[in-house]
mmCIF file with all atom_site columns, N, CA and C in Angstrom:
data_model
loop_
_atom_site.group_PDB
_atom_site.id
_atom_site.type_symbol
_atom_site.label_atom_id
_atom_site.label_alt_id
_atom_site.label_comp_id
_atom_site.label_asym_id
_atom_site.label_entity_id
_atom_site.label_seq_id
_atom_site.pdbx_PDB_ins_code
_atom_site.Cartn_x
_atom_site.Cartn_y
_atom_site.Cartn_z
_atom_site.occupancy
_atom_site.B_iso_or_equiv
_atom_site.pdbx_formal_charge
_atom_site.auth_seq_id
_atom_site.auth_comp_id
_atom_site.auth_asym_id
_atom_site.auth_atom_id
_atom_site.pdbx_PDB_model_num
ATOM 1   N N  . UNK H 1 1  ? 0.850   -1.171  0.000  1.00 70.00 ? 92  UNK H N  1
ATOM 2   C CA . UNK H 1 1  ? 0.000   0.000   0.000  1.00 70.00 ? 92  UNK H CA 1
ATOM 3   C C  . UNK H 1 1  ? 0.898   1.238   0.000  1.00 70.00 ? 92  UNK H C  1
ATOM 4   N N  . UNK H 1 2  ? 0.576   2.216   -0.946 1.00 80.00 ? 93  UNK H N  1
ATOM 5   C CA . UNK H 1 2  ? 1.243   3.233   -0.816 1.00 80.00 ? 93  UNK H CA 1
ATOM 6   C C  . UNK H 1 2  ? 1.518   4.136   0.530  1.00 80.00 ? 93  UNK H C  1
ATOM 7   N N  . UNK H 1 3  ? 2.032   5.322   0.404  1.00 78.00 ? 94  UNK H N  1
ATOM 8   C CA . UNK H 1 3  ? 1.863   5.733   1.809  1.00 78.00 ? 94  UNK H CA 1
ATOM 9   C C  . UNK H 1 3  ? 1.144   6.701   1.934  1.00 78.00 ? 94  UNK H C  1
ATOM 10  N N  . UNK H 1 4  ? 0.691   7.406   1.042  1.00 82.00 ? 95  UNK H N  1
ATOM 11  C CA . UNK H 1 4  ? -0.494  8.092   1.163  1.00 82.00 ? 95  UNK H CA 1
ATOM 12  C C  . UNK H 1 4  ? -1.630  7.731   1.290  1.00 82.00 ? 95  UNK H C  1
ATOM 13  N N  . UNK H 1 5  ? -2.050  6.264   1.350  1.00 82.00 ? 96  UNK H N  1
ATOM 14  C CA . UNK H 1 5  ? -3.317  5.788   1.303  1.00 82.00 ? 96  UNK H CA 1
ATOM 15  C C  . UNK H 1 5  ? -3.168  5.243   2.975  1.00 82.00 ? 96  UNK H C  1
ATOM 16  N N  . UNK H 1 6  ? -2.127  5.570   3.602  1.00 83.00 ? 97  UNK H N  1
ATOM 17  C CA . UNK H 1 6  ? -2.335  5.178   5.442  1.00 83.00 ? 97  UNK H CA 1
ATOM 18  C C  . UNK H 1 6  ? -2.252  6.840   6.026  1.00 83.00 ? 97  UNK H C  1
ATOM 19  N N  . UNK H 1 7  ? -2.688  7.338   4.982  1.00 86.00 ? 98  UNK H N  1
ATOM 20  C CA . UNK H 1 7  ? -3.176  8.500   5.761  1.00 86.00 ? 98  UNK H CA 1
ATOM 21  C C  . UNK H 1 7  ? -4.156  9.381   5.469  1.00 86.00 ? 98  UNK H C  1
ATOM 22  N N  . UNK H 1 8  ? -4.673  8.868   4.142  1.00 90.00 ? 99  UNK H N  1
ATOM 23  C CA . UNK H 1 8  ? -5.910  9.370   3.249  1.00 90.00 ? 99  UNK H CA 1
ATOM 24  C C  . UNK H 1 8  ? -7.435  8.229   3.837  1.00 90.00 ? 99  UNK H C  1
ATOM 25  N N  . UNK H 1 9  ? -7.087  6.897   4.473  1.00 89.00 ? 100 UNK H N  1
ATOM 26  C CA . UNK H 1 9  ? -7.624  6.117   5.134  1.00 89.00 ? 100 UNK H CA 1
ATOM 27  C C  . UNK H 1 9  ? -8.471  6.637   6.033  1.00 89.00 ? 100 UNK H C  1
ATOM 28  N N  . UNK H 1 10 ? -7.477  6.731   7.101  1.00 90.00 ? 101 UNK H N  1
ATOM 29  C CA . UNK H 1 10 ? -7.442  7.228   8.559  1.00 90.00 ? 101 UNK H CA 1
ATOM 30  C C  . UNK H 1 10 ? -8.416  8.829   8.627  1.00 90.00 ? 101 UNK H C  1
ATOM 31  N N  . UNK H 1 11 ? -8.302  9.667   7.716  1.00 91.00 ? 102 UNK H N  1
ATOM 32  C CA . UNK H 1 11 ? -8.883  10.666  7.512  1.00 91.00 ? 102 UNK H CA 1
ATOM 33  C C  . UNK H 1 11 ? -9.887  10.883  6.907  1.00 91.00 ? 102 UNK H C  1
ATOM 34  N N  . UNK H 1 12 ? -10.173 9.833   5.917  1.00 91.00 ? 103 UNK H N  1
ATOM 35  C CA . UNK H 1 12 ? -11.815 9.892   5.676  1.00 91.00 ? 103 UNK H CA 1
ATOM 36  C C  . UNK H 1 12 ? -12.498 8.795   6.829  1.00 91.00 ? 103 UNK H C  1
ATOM 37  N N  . UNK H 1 13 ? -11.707 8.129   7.333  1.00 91.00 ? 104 UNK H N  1
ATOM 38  C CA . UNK H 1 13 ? -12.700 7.532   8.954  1.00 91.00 ? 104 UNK H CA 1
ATOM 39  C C  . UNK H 1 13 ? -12.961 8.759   9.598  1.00 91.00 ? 104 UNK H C  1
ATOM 40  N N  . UNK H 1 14 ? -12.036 9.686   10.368 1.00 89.00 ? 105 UNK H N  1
ATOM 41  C CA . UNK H 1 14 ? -12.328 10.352  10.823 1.00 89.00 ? 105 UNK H CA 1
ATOM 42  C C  . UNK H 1 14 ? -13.197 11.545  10.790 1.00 89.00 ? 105 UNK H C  1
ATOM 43  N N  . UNK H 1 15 ? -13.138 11.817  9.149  1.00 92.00 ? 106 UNK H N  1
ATOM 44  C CA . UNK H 1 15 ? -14.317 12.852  8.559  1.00 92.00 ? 106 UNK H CA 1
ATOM 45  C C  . UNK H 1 15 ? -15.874 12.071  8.441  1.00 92.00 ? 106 UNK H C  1
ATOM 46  N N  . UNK H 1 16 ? -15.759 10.674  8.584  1.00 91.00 ? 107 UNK H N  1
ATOM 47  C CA . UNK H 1 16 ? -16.825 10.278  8.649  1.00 91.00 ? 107 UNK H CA 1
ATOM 48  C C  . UNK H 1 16 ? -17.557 10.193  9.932  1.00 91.00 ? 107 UNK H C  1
ATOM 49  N N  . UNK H 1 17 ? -16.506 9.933   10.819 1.00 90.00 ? 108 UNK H N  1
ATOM 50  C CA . UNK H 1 17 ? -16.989 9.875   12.305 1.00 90.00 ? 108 UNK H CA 1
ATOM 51  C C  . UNK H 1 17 ? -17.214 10.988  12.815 1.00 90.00 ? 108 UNK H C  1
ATOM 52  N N  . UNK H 1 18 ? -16.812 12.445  12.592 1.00 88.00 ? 109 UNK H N  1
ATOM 53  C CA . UNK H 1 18 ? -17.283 13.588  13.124 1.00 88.00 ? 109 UNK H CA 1
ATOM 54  C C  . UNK H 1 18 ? -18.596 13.716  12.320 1.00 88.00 ? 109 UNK H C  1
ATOM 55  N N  . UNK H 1 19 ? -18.756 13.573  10.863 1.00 89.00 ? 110 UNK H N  1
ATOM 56  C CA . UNK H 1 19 ? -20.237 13.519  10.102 1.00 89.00 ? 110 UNK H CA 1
ATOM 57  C C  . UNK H 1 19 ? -21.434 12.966  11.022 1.00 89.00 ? 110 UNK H C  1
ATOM 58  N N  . UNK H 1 20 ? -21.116 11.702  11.626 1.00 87.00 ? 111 UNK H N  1
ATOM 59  C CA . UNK H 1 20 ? -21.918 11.064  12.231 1.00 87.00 ? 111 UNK H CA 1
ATOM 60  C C  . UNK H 1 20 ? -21.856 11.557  13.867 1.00 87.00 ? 111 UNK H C  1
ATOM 61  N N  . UNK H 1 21 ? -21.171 11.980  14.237 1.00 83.00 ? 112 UNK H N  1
ATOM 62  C CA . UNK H 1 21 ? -21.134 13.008  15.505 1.00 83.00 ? 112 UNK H CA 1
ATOM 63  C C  . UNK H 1 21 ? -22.489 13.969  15.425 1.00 83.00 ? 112 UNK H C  1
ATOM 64  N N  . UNK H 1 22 ? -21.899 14.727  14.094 1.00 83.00 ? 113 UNK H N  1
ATOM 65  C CA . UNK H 1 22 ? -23.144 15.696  14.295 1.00 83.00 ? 113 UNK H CA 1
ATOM 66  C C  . UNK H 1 22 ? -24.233 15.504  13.708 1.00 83.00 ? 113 UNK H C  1
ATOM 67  N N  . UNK H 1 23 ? -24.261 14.471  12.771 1.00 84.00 ? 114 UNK H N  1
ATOM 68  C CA . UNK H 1 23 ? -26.111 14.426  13.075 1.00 84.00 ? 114 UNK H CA 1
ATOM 69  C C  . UNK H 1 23 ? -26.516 13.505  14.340 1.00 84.00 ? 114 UNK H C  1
ATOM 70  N N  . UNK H 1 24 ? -25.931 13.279  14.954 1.00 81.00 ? 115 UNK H N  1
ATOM 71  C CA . UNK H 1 24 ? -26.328 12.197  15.934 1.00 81.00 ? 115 UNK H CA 1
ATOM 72  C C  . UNK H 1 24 ? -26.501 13.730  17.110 1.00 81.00 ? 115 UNK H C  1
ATOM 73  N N  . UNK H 1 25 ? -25.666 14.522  17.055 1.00 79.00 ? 116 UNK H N  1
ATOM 74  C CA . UNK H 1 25 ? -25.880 15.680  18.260 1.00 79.00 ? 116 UNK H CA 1
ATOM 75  C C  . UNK H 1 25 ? -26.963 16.342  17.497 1.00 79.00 ? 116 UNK H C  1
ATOM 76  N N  . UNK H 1 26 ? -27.428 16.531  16.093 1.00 80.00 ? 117 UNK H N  1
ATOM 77  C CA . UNK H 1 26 ? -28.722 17.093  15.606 1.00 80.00 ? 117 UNK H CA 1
ATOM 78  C C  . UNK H 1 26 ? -29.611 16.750  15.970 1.00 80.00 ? 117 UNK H C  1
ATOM 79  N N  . UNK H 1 27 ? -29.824 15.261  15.532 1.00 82.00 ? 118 UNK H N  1
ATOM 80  C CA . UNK H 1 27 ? -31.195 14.205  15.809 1.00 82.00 ? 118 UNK H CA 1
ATOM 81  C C  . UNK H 1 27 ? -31.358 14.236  16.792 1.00 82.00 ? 118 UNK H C  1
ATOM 82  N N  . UNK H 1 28 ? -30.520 13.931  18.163 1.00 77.00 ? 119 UNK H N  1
ATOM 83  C CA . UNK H 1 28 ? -30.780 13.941  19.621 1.00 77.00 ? 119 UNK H CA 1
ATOM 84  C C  . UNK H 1 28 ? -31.300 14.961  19.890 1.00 77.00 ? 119 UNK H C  1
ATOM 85  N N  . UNK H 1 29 ? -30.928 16.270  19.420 1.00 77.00 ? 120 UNK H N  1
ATOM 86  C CA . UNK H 1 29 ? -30.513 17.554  20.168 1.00 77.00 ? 120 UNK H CA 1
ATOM 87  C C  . UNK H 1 29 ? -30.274 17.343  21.716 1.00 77.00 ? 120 UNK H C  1
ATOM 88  N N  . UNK H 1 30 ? -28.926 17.111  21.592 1.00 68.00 ? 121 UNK H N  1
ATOM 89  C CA . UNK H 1 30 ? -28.411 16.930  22.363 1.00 68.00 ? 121 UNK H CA 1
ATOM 90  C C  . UNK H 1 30 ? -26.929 17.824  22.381 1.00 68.00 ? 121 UNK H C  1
ATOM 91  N N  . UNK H 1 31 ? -27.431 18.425  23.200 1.00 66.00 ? 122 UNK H N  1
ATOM 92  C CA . UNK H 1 31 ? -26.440 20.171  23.257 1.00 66.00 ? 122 UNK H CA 1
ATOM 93  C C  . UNK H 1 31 ? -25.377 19.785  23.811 1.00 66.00 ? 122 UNK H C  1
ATOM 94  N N  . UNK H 1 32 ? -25.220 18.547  24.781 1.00 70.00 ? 123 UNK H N  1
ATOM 95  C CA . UNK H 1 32 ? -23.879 17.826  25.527 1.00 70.00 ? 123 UNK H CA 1
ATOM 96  C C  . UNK H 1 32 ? -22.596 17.740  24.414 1.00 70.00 ? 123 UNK H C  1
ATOM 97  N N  . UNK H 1 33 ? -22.890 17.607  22.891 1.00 66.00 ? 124 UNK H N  1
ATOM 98  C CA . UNK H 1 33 ? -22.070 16.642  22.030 1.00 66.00 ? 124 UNK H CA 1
ATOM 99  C C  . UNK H 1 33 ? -21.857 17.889  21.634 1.00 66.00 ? 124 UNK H C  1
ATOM 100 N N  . UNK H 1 34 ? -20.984 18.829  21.582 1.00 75.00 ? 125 UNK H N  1
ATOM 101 C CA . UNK H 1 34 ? -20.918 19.965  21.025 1.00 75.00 ? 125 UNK H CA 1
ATOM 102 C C  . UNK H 1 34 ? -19.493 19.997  19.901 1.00 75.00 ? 125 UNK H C  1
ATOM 103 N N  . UNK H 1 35 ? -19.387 21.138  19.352 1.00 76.00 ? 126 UNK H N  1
ATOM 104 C CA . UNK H 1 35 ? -18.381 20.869  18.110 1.00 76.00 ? 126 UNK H CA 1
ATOM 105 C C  . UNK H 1 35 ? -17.130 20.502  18.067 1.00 76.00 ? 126 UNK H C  1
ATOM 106 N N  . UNK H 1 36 ? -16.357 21.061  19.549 1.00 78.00 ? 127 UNK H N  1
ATOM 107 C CA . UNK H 1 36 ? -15.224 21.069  19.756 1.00 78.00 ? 127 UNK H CA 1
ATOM 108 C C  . UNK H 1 36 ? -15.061 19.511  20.358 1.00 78.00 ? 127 UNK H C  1
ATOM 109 N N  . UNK H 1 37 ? -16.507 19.103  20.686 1.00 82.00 ? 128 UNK H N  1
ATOM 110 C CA . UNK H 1 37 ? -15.876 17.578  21.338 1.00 82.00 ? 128 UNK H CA 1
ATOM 111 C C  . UNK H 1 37 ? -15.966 16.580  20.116 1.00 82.00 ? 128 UNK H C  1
ATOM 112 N N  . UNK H 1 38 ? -16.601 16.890  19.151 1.00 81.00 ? 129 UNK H N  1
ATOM 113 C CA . UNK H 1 38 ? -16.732 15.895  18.267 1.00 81.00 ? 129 UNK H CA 1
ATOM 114 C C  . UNK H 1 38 ? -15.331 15.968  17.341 1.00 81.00 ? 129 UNK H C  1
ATOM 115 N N  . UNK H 1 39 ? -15.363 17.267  17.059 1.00 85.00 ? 130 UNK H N  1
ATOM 116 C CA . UNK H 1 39 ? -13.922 17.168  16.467 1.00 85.00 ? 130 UNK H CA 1
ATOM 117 C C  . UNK H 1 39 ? -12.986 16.599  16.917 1.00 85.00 ? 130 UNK H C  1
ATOM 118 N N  . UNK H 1 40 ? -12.384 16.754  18.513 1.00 87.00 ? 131 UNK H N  1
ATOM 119 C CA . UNK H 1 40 ? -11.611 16.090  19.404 1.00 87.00 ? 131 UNK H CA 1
ATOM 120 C C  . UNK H 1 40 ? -11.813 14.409  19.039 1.00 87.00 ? 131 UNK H C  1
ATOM 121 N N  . UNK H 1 41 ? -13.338 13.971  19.420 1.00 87.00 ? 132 UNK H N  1
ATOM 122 C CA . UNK H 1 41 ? -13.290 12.609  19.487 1.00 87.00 ? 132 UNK H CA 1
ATOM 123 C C  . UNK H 1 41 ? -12.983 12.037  17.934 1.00 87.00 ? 132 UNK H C  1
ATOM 124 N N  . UNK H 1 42 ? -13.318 12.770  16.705 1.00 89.00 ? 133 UNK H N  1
ATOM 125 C CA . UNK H 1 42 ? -13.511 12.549  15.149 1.00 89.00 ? 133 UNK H CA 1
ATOM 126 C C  . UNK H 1 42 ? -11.725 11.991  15.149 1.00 89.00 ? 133 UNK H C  1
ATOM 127 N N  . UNK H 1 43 ? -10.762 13.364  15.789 1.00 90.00 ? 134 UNK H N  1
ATOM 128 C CA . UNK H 1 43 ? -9.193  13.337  15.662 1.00 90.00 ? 134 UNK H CA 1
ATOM 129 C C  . UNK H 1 43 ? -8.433  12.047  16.318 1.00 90.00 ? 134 UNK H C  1
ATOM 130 N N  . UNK H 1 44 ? -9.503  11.628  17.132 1.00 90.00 ? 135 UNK H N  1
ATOM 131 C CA . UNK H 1 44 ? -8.692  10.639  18.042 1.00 90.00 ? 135 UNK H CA 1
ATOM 132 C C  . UNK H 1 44 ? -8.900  9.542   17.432 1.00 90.00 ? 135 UNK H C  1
ATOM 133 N N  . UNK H 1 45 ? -10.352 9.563   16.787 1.00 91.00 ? 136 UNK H N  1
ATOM 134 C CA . UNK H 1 45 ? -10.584 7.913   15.802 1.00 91.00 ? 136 UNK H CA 1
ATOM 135 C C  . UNK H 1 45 ? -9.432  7.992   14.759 1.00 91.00 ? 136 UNK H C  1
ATOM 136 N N  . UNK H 1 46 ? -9.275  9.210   13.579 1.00 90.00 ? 137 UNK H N  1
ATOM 137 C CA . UNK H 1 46 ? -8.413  9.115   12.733 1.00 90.00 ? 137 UNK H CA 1
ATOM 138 C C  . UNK H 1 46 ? -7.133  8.921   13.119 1.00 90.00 ? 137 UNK H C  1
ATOM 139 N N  . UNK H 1 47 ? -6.765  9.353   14.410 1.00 91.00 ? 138 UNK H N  1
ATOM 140 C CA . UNK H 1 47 ? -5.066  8.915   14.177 1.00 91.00 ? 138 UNK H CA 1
ATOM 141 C C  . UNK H 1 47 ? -4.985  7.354   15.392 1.00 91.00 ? 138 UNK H C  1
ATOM 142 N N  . UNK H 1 48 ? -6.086  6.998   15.506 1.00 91.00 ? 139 UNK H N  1
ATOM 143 C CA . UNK H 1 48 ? -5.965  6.011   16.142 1.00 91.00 ? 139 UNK H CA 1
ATOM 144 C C  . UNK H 1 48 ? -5.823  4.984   14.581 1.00 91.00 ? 139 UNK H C  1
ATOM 145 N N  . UNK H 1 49 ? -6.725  5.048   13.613 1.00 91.00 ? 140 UNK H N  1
ATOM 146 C CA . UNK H 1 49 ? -6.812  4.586   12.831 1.00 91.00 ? 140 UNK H CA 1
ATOM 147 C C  . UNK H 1 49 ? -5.756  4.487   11.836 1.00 91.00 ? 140 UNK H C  1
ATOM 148 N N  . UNK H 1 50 ? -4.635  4.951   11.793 1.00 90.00 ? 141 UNK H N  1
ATOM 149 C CA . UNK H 1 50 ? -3.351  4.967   11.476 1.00 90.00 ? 141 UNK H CA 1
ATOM 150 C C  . UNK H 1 50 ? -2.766  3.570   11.840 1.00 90.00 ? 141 UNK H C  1
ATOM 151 N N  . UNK H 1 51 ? -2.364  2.932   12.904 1.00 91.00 ? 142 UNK H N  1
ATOM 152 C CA . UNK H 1 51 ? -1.642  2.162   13.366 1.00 91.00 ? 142 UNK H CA 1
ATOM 153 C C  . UNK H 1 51 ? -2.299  0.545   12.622 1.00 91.00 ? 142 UNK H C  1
ATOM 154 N N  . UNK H 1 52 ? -4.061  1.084   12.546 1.00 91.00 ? 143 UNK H N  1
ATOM 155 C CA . UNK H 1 52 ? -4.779  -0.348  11.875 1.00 91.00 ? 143 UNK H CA 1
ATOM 156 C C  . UNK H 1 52 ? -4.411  -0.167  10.420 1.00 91.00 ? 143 UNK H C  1
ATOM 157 N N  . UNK H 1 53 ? -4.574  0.823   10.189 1.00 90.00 ? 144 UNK H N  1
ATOM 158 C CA . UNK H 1 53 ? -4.118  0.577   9.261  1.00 90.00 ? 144 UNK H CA 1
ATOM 159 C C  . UNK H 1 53 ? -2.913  -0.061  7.921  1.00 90.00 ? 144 UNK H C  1
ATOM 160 N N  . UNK H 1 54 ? -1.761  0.025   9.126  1.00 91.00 ? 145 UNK H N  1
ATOM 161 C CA . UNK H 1 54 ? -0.267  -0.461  8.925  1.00 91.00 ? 145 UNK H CA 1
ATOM 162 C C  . UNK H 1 54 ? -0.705  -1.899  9.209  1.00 91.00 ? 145 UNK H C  1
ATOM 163 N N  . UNK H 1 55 ? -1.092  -2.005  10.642 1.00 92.00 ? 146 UNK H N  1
ATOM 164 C CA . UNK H 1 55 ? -1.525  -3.333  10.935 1.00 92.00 ? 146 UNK H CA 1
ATOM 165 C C  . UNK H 1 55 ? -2.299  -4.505  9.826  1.00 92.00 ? 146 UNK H C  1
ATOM 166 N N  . UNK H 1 56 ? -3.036  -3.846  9.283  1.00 90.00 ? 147 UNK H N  1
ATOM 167 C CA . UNK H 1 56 ? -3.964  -4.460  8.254  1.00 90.00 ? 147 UNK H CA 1
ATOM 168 C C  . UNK H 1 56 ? -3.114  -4.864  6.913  1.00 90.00 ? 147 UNK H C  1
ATOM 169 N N  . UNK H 1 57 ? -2.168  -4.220  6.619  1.00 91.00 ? 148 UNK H N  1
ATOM 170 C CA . UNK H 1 57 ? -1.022  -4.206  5.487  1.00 91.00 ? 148 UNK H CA 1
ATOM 171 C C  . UNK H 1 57 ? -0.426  -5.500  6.252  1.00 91.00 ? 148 UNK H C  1
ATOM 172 N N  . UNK H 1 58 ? 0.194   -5.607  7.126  1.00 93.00 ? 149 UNK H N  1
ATOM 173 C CA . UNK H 1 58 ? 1.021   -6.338  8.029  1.00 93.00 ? 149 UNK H CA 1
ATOM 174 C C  . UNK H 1 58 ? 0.224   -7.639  7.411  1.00 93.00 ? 149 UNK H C  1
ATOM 175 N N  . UNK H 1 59 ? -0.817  -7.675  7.988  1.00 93.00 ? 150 UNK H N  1
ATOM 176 C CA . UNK H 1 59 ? -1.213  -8.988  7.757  1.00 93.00 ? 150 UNK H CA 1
ATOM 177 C C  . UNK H 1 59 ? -1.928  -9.682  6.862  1.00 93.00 ? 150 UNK H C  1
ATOM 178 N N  . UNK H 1 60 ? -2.060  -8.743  5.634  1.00 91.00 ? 151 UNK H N  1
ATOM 179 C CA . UNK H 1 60 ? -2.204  -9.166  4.161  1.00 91.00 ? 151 UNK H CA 1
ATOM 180 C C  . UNK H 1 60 ? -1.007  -9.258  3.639  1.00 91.00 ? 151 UNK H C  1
ATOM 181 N N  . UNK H 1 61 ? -0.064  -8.907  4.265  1.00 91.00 ? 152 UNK H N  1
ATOM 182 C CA . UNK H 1 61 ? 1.503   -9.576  3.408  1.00 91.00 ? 152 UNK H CA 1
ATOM 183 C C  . UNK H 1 61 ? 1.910   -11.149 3.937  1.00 91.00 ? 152 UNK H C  1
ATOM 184 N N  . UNK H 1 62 ? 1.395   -11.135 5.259  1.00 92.00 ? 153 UNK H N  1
ATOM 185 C CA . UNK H 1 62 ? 1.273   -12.327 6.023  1.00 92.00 ? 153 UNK H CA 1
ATOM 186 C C  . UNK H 1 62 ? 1.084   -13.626 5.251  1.00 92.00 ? 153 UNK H C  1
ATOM 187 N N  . UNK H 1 63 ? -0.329  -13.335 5.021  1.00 91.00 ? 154 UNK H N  1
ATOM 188 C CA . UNK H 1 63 ? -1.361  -14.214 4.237  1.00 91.00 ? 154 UNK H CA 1
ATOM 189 C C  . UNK H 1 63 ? -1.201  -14.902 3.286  1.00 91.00 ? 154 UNK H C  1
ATOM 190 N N  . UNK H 1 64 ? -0.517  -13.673 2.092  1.00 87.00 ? 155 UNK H N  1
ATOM 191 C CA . UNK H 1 64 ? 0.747   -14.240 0.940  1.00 87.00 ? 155 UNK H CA 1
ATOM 192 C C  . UNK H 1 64 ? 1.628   -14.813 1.051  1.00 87.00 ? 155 UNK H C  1
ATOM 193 N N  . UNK H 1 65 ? 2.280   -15.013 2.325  1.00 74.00 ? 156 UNK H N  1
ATOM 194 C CA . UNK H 1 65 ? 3.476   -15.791 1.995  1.00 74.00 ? 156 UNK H CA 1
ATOM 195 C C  . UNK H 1 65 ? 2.830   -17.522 2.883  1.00 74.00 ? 156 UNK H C  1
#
């Protein structure tokens, strides 16, 4: 996998998971989930999602041999 795609990955998870942050703080209205926390929690999925991502390479090279 190239190396722009373990970080183009990780960042559309995370743009997806703040997406779903805020309609989930819309639909609720639920004023608790506010912007700065979703962004926070959105940042922590994407660079958490970094490491699976290597990981996931790891073990499709595995598989092949």
């Amino acid at each position: 996998m190239k190396w722009y795609k373990h970080a183009l990955i990780p960042l559309a998870i995370g743009f997806l998971s703040f997406v779903c942050f805020m309609i989930y703080s819309k639909a609720a209205a639920n004023t608790s989930l506010q912007l700065n926390q979703a962004l926070f929690i959105s940042i922590g999925i994407g660079i958490g999602a970094v490491p699976v991502s290597f990981f996931v390479e790891y073990q499709k090279k595995e598989q092949r041999t």
